[in-house]
């Protein structure tokens, strides 16, 4: 128990941690429980039967008080539940004190007509706080203390004057209920914190699992060497891209990019150098195309595919020229290596040409670039 309160004290000093607990206490404890608070109001109304037995001319006053307060309690709790759930603790705290005061006020009316045996109904409110309420401990303790003081001020003096020994016994019962309800509220606070810690651990595990699943899903559609998307990503998103372009009547474009003489690079310099060439060419493609499309694909081996859903011909040619120039300028120290790429481009109206055919047109243009000297752009 003491270890629990030590942990609670540490968490409360952490503003963010305590705010998270308060959010849990409101939305996972108070909100689901709020309907039970409303059911307690119906029990409060049932005491009209006993009011009729103990009161004479003031019975109509008791009816007015109980029905008015009940209607206000229903309306207030429903309004706070829907519009201001963060204030539910304060709303229930206020409801408890007002209901308790009304019970003692009706008990005072009974004393005015000589009935000194109708003043202990308020003890049920103490029992409610200890057994049924889900208020945090500081709210419960304040409510219990206020109720004990209200009783000692409103009822006890007149009852002591009427029956000293009997009232001492009643006050002893009230004090006993006060301590029982206080301990019960303390235990409830401990259980709420314990449940919150379990909830936080489960939520943390779930978030880690979701992050792991997201990372794994991202890995399956990402080429590990270049960081570009892979062919699986293209297969998964090609239909959506084509449908979007058709719906908006777009003219889309594709660039098919291939590293020239790549087999010779692998044979002469080894696969590690070949992987480095692929990686750096991928960086060049990402630097010029990444802001315009997320379809920067390592299509296979040393071949890359870029699909633009919205681009004009001049911009496409400028991007291709920048890629050709930047690849040539890549530094290859201590190797004497010259790296170039060939690019095939294709334009088409989305409503007339499926994306798969557009890619085939770009692939055919790439072969023309290869056959016409390489290190160039062809349509």
CSV table of C-alpha atoms in Angstrom, one decimal:
chain,number,residue,atom,x,y,z
A,1,UNK,CA,0.0,0.0,0.0
A,2,UNK,CA,2.8,2.5,1.0
A,3,UNK,CA,4.7,1.6,-2.2
A,4,UNK,CA,1.6,2.4,-4.2
A,5,UNK,CA,1.2,5.8,-2.7
A,6,UNK,CA,4.9,6.4,-3.2
A,7,UNK,CA,4.4,5.7,-6.9
A,8,UNK,CA,1.3,7.8,-7.0
A,9,UNK,CA,3.2,10.7,-5.5
A,10,UNK,CA,6.0,10.4,-8.1
A,11,UNK,CA,3.4,10.2,-11.0
A,12,UNK,CA,1.5,13.2,-9.6
A,13,UNK,CA,4.7,15.3,-9.7
A,14,UNK,CA,4.9,14.4,-13.4
A,15,UNK,CA,2.3,16.8,-14.9
A,16,UNK,CA,1.8,14.8,-18.2
A,17,UNK,CA,1.6,11.5,-16.3
A,18,UNK,CA,-1.0,12.8,-13.9
A,19,UNK,CA,-3.0,14.3,-16.7
A,20,UNK,CA,-3.1,10.9,-18.4
A,21,UNK,CA,-4.4,9.4,-15.2
A,22,UNK,CA,-7.1,12.0,-14.9
A,23,UNK,CA,-8.2,11.3,-18.4
A,24,UNK,CA,-8.3,7.6,-17.6
A,25,UNK,CA,-10.3,8.3,-14.4
A,26,UNK,CA,-12.9,10.4,-16.3
A,27,UNK,CA,-13.3,8.4,-19.4
A,28,UNK,CA,-12.7,4.8,-18.2
A,29,UNK,CA,-14.2,5.1,-14.7
A,30,UNK,CA,-16.6,8.1,-14.2
A,31,UNK,CA,-18.3,8.1,-17.6
A,32,UNK,CA,-19.2,4.4,-17.6
A,33,UNK,CA,-20.4,4.7,-14.0
A,34,UNK,CA,-22.4,7.9,-14.4
A,35,UNK,CA,-25.7,6.1,-15.1
A,36,UNK,CA,-25.5,4.5,-11.6
A,37,UNK,CA,-25.4,8.0,-10.1
A,38,UNK,CA,-28.7,8.7,-11.8
A,39,UNK,CA,-30.2,5.4,-10.4
A,40,UNK,CA,-29.3,6.7,-6.9
A,41,UNK,CA,-31.6,9.7,-7.5
A,42,UNK,CA,-34.6,7.4,-7.9
A,43,UNK,CA,-33.8,5.9,-4.4
A,44,UNK,CA,-33.8,9.5,-3.1
A,45,UNK,CA,-37.3,10.0,-4.5
A,46,UNK,CA,-38.6,6.8,-2.9
A,47,UNK,CA,-38.2,8.6,0.5
A,48,UNK,CA,-41.3,10.6,-0.3
A,49,UNK,CA,-43.3,7.7,1.2
A,50,UNK,CA,-41.6,8.2,4.5
A,51,UNK,CA,-41.8,12.0,4.2
A,52,UNK,CA,-45.6,11.6,4.1
A,53,UNK,CA,-45.5,9.6,7.4
A,54,UNK,CA,-43.2,12.0,9.3
A,55,UNK,CA,-44.3,15.4,8.0
A,56,UNK,CA,-47.6,17.1,8.3
A,57,UNK,CA,-48.1,20.5,6.7
A,58,UNK,CA,-44.5,20.5,5.3
A,59,UNK,CA,-45.0,17.4,3.2
A,60,UNK,CA,-45.6,19.6,0.1
A,61,UNK,CA,-42.3,21.3,0.8
A,62,UNK,CA,-40.5,18.0,0.9
A,63,UNK,CA,-42.2,16.9,-2.4
A,64,UNK,CA,-41.1,20.2,-4.0
A,65,UNK,CA,-37.5,19.8,-2.7
A,66,UNK,CA,-37.1,16.2,-3.7
A,67,UNK,CA,-38.7,16.4,-7.2
A,68,UNK,CA,-36.9,19.7,-8.0
A,69,UNK,CA,-33.5,18.4,-6.9
A,70,UNK,CA,-34.0,15.1,-8.7
A,71,UNK,CA,-34.9,16.8,-11.9
A,72,UNK,CA,-31.9,19.1,-11.6
A,73,UNK,CA,-29.6,16.2,-10.8
A,74,UNK,CA,-30.8,14.3,-13.8
A,75,UNK,CA,-30.4,17.3,-16.1
A,76,UNK,CA,-27.0,18.3,-14.6
A,77,UNK,CA,-25.5,14.8,-14.8
A,78,UNK,CA,-26.7,14.2,-18.4
A,79,UNK,CA,-25.4,17.6,-19.5
A,80,UNK,CA,-22.0,17.2,-17.9
A,81,UNK,CA,-21.8,13.6,-19.3
A,82,UNK,CA,-22.4,14.8,-22.8
A,83,UNK,CA,-20.8,18.2,-22.9
A,84,UNK,CA,-18.3,18.5,-20.0
A,85,UNK,CA,-17.2,15.0,-19.0
A,86,UNK,CA,-14.0,16.4,-17.5
A,87,UNK,CA,-16.1,18.1,-14.8
A,88,UNK,CA,-18.0,15.0,-13.8
A,89,UNK,CA,-16.1,14.6,-10.6
A,90,UNK,CA,-17.1,18.1,-9.5
A,91,UNK,CA,-20.7,17.6,-10.7
A,92,UNK,CA,-21.1,14.4,-8.6
A,93,UNK,CA,-19.4,16.1,-5.6
A,94,UNK,CA,-21.8,19.0,-5.8
A,95,UNK,CA,-24.8,16.6,-6.2
A,96,UNK,CA,-23.8,14.6,-3.1
A,97,UNK,CA,-23.6,17.7,-0.9
A,98,UNK,CA,-26.8,19.2,-2.2
A,99,UNK,CA,-28.8,16.0,-1.8
A,100,UNK,CA,-27.3,15.5,1.7
A,101,UNK,CA,-28.2,19.0,2.7
A,102,UNK,CA,-31.8,18.5,1.4
A,103,UNK,CA,-32.2,15.3,3.5
A,104,UNK,CA,-31.1,17.1,6.6
A,105,UNK,CA,-33.3,20.1,5.8
A,106,UNK,CA,-36.3,17.7,5.6
A,107,UNK,CA,-35.2,16.2,8.9
A,108,UNK,CA,-35.2,19.6,10.4
A,109,UNK,CA,-38.7,20.1,9.2
A,110,UNK,CA,-39.6,16.9,11.0
A,111,UNK,CA,-38.0,18.3,14.2
A,112,UNK,CA,-40.1,21.4,13.9
A,113,UNK,CA,-43.3,19.2,14.2
A,114,UNK,CA,-41.8,17.3,17.1
A,115,UNK,CA,-40.4,14.2,15.2
A,116,UNK,CA,-36.9,13.5,16.3
A,117,UNK,CA,-36.6,10.1,14.6
A,118,UNK,CA,-36.3,11.2,11.0
A,119,UNK,CA,-32.8,12.6,10.8
A,120,UNK,CA,-30.6,9.6,9.9
A,121,UNK,CA,-31.5,9.4,6.2
A,122,UNK,CA,-28.3,11.3,5.4
A,123,UNK,CA,-26.2,8.3,6.6
A,124,UNK,CA,-27.2,6.6,3.3
A,125,UNK,CA,-25.3,9.3,1.5
A,126,UNK,CA,-22.2,8.4,3.5
A,127,UNK,CA,-22.7,4.8,2.6
A,128,UNK,CA,-23.2,5.8,-1.1
A,129,UNK,CA,-19.9,7.7,-1.1
A,130,UNK,CA,-18.0,4.7,0.5
A,131,UNK,CA,-19.7,1.9,-1.4
A,132,UNK,CA,-21.0,3.1,-4.8
A,133,UNK,CA,-19.4,6.3,-5.8
A,134,UNK,CA,-16.3,6.3,-8.0
A,135,UNK,CA,-15.1,9.8,-7.0
A,136,UNK,CA,-11.3,10.2,-6.4
A,137,UNK,CA,-10.2,10.1,-2.8
A,138,UNK,CA,-9.7,13.8,-2.3
A,139,UNK,CA,-13.3,14.5,-3.5
A,140,UNK,CA,-14.7,11.7,-1.4
A,141,UNK,CA,-12.9,12.8,1.7
A,142,UNK,CA,-14.0,16.4,1.3
A,143,UNK,CA,-17.6,15.4,0.8
A,144,UNK,CA,-17.6,13.1,3.8
A,145,UNK,CA,-16.0,15.7,6.0
A,146,UNK,CA,-18.5,18.4,4.8
A,147,UNK,CA,-21.4,16.0,5.5
A,148,UNK,CA,-20.3,15.3,9.0
A,149,UNK,CA,-19.8,19.0,9.7
A,150,UNK,CA,-23.3,19.8,8.2
A,151,UNK,CA,-24.9,17.2,10.4
A,152,UNK,CA,-23.2,18.5,13.6
A,153,UNK,CA,-24.2,22.0,12.8
A,154,UNK,CA,-27.8,21.5,11.5
A,155,UNK,CA,-29.2,18.5,13.4
A,156,UNK,CA,-27.0,17.6,16.4
A,157,UNK,CA,-27.6,20.6,18.6
A,158,UNK,CA,-31.4,20.2,18.7
A,159,UNK,CA,-31.2,16.4,19.1
A,160,UNK,CA,-28.6,16.7,21.9
A,161,UNK,CA,-31.0,19.1,23.7
A,162,UNK,CA,-33.8,16.5,23.2
A,163,UNK,CA,-32.0,13.2,23.9
A,164,UNK,CA,-28.3,13.6,24.8
A,165,UNK,CA,-27.4,9.9,25.2
A,166,UNK,CA,-29.3,8.9,22.1
A,167,UNK,CA,-27.7,11.6,20.0
A,168,UNK,CA,-24.2,10.7,21.3
A,169,UNK,CA,-24.9,7.1,20.0
A,170,UNK,CA,-26.1,8.5,16.7
A,171,UNK,CA,-23.0,10.7,16.3
A,172,UNK,CA,-20.8,7.7,17.2
A,173,UNK,CA,-22.5,5.8,14.3
A,174,UNK,CA,-22.0,8.8,12.0
A,175,UNK,CA,-18.3,9.0,12.9
A,176,UNK,CA,-17.9,5.3,12.4
A,177,UNK,CA,-19.5,5.5,9.0
A,178,UNK,CA,-17.3,8.4,8.2
A,179,UNK,CA,-14.1,6.4,8.8
A,180,UNK,CA,-15.5,3.3,7.1
A,181,UNK,CA,-16.4,5.4,4.0
A,182,UNK,CA,-13.1,7.2,4.1
A,183,UNK,CA,-11.1,3.9,4.2
A,184,UNK,CA,-13.4,2.5,1.5
A,185,UNK,CA,-12.7,5.6,-0.7
A,186,UNK,CA,-9.0,5.2,-0.1
A,187,UNK,CA,-9.1,1.6,-1.1
A,188,UNK,CA,-11.1,2.5,-4.2
A,189,UNK,CA,-8.4,5.1,-5.1
A,190,UNK,CA,-5.7,2.4,-4.7
A,191,UNK,CA,-7.7,0.0,-7.0
A,192,UNK,CA,-8.2,2.8,-9.6
A,193,UNK,CA,-4.5,3.6,-9.7
A,194,UNK,CA,-3.7,-0.1,-10.0
A,195,UNK,CA,-6.2,-0.6,-12.8
A,196,UNK,CA,-4.7,2.5,-14.5
A,197,UNK,CA,-1.2,1.1,-14.3
A,198,UNK,CA,-2.3,-2.1,-15.8
A,199,UNK,CA,-4.2,-0.2,-18.5
A,200,UNK,CA,-1.1,1.9,-19.2
A,201,UNK,CA,1.1,-1.2,-19.6
A,202,UNK,CA,-1.4,-2.9,-21.9
A,203,UNK,CA,-1.8,0.3,-24.0
A,204,UNK,CA,2.0,0.7,-24.2
A,205,UNK,CA,2.4,-2.9,-25.3
A,206,UNK,CA,-0.4,-2.4,-27.9
A,207,UNK,CA,1.2,0.8,-29.2
A,208,UNK,CA,4.6,-1.0,-29.5
A,209,UNK,CA,2.9,-3.9,-31.3
A,210,UNK,CA,1.2,-1.4,-33.7
A,211,UNK,CA,4.5,0.4,-34.3
A,212,UNK,CA,6.2,-2.9,-35.0
A,213,UNK,CA,3.5,-4.0,-37.4
A,214,UNK,CA,3.6,-0.7,-39.2
A,215,UNK,CA,7.4,-0.9,-39.4
A,216,UNK,CA,7.1,-4.5,-40.8
A,217,UNK,CA,4.5,-3.4,-43.3
A,218,UNK,CA,6.7,-0.5,-44.4
A,219,UNK,CA,9.7,-2.9,-44.8
A,220,UNK,CA,7.7,-5.2,-47.1
A,221,UNK,CA,7.1,-2.3,-49.5
A,222,UNK,CA,10.5,-0.6,-49.2
A,223,UNK,CA,13.7,-1.5,-51.0
A,224,UNK,CA,16.3,-1.9,-48.3
A,225,UNK,CA,19.2,-0.9,-50.5
A,226,UNK,CA,17.9,2.4,-51.9
A,227,UNK,CA,15.1,3.3,-49.5
A,228,UNK,CA,12.8,3.7,-52.5
A,229,UNK,CA,9.5,1.8,-52.8
A,230,UNK,CA,9.7,-1.6,-54.3
A,231,UNK,CA,7.6,-3.4,-57.0
A,232,UNK,CA,5.2,-4.8,-54.4
A,233,UNK,CA,4.3,-1.2,-53.5
A,234,UNK,CA,3.7,-0.4,-57.1
A,235,UNK,CA,1.4,-3.4,-57.5
A,236,UNK,CA,-0.6,-2.5,-54.4
A,237,UNK,CA,-1.1,1.2,-55.4
A,238,UNK,CA,-1.2,1.1,-59.2
A,239,UNK,CA,-4.9,0.6,-59.4
A,240,UNK,CA,-5.7,3.5,-57.0
A,241,UNK,CA,-3.3,5.8,-58.8
A,242,UNK,CA,-4.9,5.0,-62.2
A,243,UNK,CA,-8.4,5.5,-60.8
A,244,UNK,CA,-7.4,8.8,-59.3
A,245,UNK,CA,-5.9,10.0,-62.6
A,246,UNK,CA,-9.0,8.9,-64.5
A,247,UNK,CA,-11.4,10.5,-62.1
A,248,UNK,CA,-9.6,13.9,-62.4
A,249,UNK,CA,-8.9,13.6,-66.2
A,250,UNK,CA,-5.2,13.8,-65.7
A,251,UNK,CA,-2.4,13.2,-68.2
A,252,UNK,CA,0.1,11.1,-66.3
A,253,UNK,CA,3.7,10.2,-67.1
A,254,UNK,CA,6.3,7.6,-66.4
A,255,UNK,CA,10.1,7.5,-66.4
A,256,UNK,CA,11.9,4.2,-66.8
A,257,UNK,CA,15.5,4.6,-65.7
A,258,UNK,CA,18.2,2.0,-66.2
A,259,UNK,CA,21.9,2.1,-65.1
A,260,UNK,CA,24.1,1.7,-68.2
A,261,UNK,CA,26.6,-1.2,-68.5
A,262,UNK,CA,25.7,-2.4,-65.0
A,263,UNK,CA,26.8,-6.0,-65.5
A,264,UNK,CA,30.3,-4.7,-66.5
A,265,UNK,CA,30.4,-2.6,-63.3
A,266,UNK,CA,29.6,-5.8,-61.2
A,267,UNK,CA,32.1,-7.9,-63.1
A,268,UNK,CA,35.0,-5.3,-62.9
A,269,UNK,CA,34.5,-3.8,-59.5
A,270,UNK,CA,32.5,-6.3,-57.6
A,271,UNK,CA,28.9,-6.5,-56.2
A,272,UNK,CA,29.7,-4.1,-53.3
A,273,UNK,CA,30.5,-1.3,-55.7
A,274,UNK,CA,27.5,-2.3,-57.8
A,275,UNK,CA,25.2,-2.0,-54.7
A,276,UNK,CA,26.8,1.4,-54.0
A,277,UNK,CA,26.0,2.5,-57.5
A,278,UNK,CA,22.4,1.4,-57.2
A,279,UNK,CA,22.1,3.2,-53.9
A,280,UNK,CA,23.5,6.5,-55.1
A,281,UNK,CA,21.4,6.5,-58.3
A,282,UNK,CA,18.4,5.9,-56.1
A,283,UNK,CA,19.4,8.9,-54.0
A,284,UNK,CA,19.5,11.1,-57.1
A,285,UNK,CA,16.1,9.9,-58.3
A,286,UNK,CA,14.6,10.6,-54.8
A,287,UNK,CA,16.2,14.1,-54.7
A,288,UNK,CA,14.6,15.2,-57.9
A,289,UNK,CA,11.3,13.2,-57.8
A,290,UNK,CA,10.5,12.7,-54.2
A,291,UNK,CA,8.6,16.0,-53.8
A,292,UNK,CA,6.4,15.4,-56.8
A,293,UNK,CA,5.4,11.7,-56.3
A,294,UNK,CA,5.7,8.9,-53.9
A,295,UNK,CA,5.9,6.4,-56.7
A,296,UNK,CA,9.7,6.2,-56.9
A,297,UNK,CA,10.2,2.5,-57.4
A,298,UNK,CA,13.2,0.3,-57.7
A,299,UNK,CA,11.6,-1.8,-60.3
A,300,UNK,CA,14.1,-4.6,-60.5
A,301,UNK,CA,17.9,-5.0,-60.4
A,302,UNK,CA,19.4,-1.8,-61.8
A,303,UNK,CA,16.1,-0.5,-63.2
A,304,UNK,CA,13.9,2.2,-61.6
A,305,UNK,CA,10.4,3.4,-62.4
A,306,UNK,CA,8.9,6.8,-61.5
A,307,UNK,CA,5.2,7.6,-62.1
A,308,UNK,CA,3.9,11.2,-62.0
A,309,UNK,CA,0.1,11.7,-61.8
A,310,UNK,CA,0.2,15.4,-62.5
A,311,UNK,CA,3.1,16.9,-64.5
A,312,UNK,CA,3.8,18.8,-67.7
A,313,UNK,CA,6.2,17.8,-70.4
A,314,UNK,CA,8.7,20.6,-69.8
A,315,UNK,CA,9.0,19.7,-66.1
A,316,UNK,CA,9.4,16.0,-66.9
A,317,UNK,CA,12.2,16.7,-69.4
A,318,UNK,CA,13.9,19.0,-66.9
A,319,UNK,CA,13.8,16.3,-64.2
A,320,UNK,CA,15.2,13.7,-66.6
A,321,UNK,CA,18.0,16.1,-67.7
A,322,UNK,CA,18.9,16.8,-64.0
A,323,UNK,CA,19.0,13.1,-63.3
A,324,UNK,CA,21.3,12.4,-66.3
A,325,UNK,CA,23.6,15.2,-65.3
A,326,UNK,CA,23.7,14.4,-61.5
A,327,UNK,CA,24.4,10.7,-62.1
A,328,UNK,CA,27.4,11.6,-64.4
A,329,UNK,CA,28.7,13.9,-61.7
A,330,UNK,CA,28.6,11.3,-58.9
A,331,UNK,CA,32.1,11.0,-57.3
A,332,UNK,CA,33.8,7.5,-57.5
A,333,UNK,CA,37.1,7.9,-55.8
A,334,UNK,CA,39.9,5.4,-56.5
A,335,UNK,CA,37.9,3.5,-59.1
A,336,UNK,CA,37.9,5.5,-62.3
A,337,UNK,CA,34.3,4.5,-62.6
A,338,UNK,CA,32.0,6.3,-64.9
A,339,UNK,CA,28.3,5.8,-64.3
A,340,UNK,CA,25.5,6.9,-66.6
A,341,UNK,CA,21.8,6.1,-66.9
A,342,UNK,CA,19.4,5.8,-69.8
A,343,UNK,CA,15.8,7.1,-69.5
A,344,UNK,CA,12.6,6.2,-71.3
A,345,UNK,CA,9.6,8.5,-70.9
A,346,UNK,CA,6.0,8.2,-71.8
A,347,UNK,CA,2.9,10.5,-71.6
A,348,UNK,CA,-0.7,9.4,-71.8
A,349,UNK,CA,-4.2,10.4,-70.9
A,350,UNK,CA,-5.4,8.3,-68.0
A,351,UNK,CA,-8.8,7.7,-69.5
A,352,UNK,CA,-7.3,6.4,-72.7
A,353,UNK,CA,-4.3,4.5,-71.5
A,354,UNK,CA,-4.1,2.2,-68.5
A,355,UNK,CA,-1.1,2.6,-66.2
A,356,UNK,CA,0.3,-0.8,-67.1
A,357,UNK,CA,0.4,0.2,-70.7
A,358,UNK,CA,2.0,3.6,-69.8
A,359,UNK,CA,4.8,1.7,-68.0
A,360,UNK,CA,5.2,-0.6,-71.1
A,361,UNK,CA,5.5,2.6,-73.3
A,362,UNK,CA,8.2,4.0,-71.0
A,363,UNK,CA,10.0,0.6,-71.1
A,364,UNK,CA,10.0,0.6,-74.9
A,365,UNK,CA,11.3,4.2,-74.9
A,366,UNK,CA,14.1,3.0,-72.5
A,367,UNK,CA,15.2,0.4,-75.1
A,368,UNK,CA,15.4,3.1,-77.7
A,369,UNK,CA,17.6,5.2,-75.4
A,370,UNK,CA,19.9,2.2,-74.9
A,371,UNK,CA,20.1,1.5,-78.7
A,372,UNK,CA,20.8,5.2,-79.5
A,373,UNK,CA,23.9,5.6,-77.4
A,374,UNK,CA,22.8,5.5,-73.8
A,375,UNK,CA,23.0,8.4,-71.3
A,376,UNK,CA,20.0,10.0,-72.9
A,377,UNK,CA,16.2,10.5,-72.7
A,378,UNK,CA,13.9,9.1,-75.3
A,379,UNK,CA,10.1,8.9,-75.8
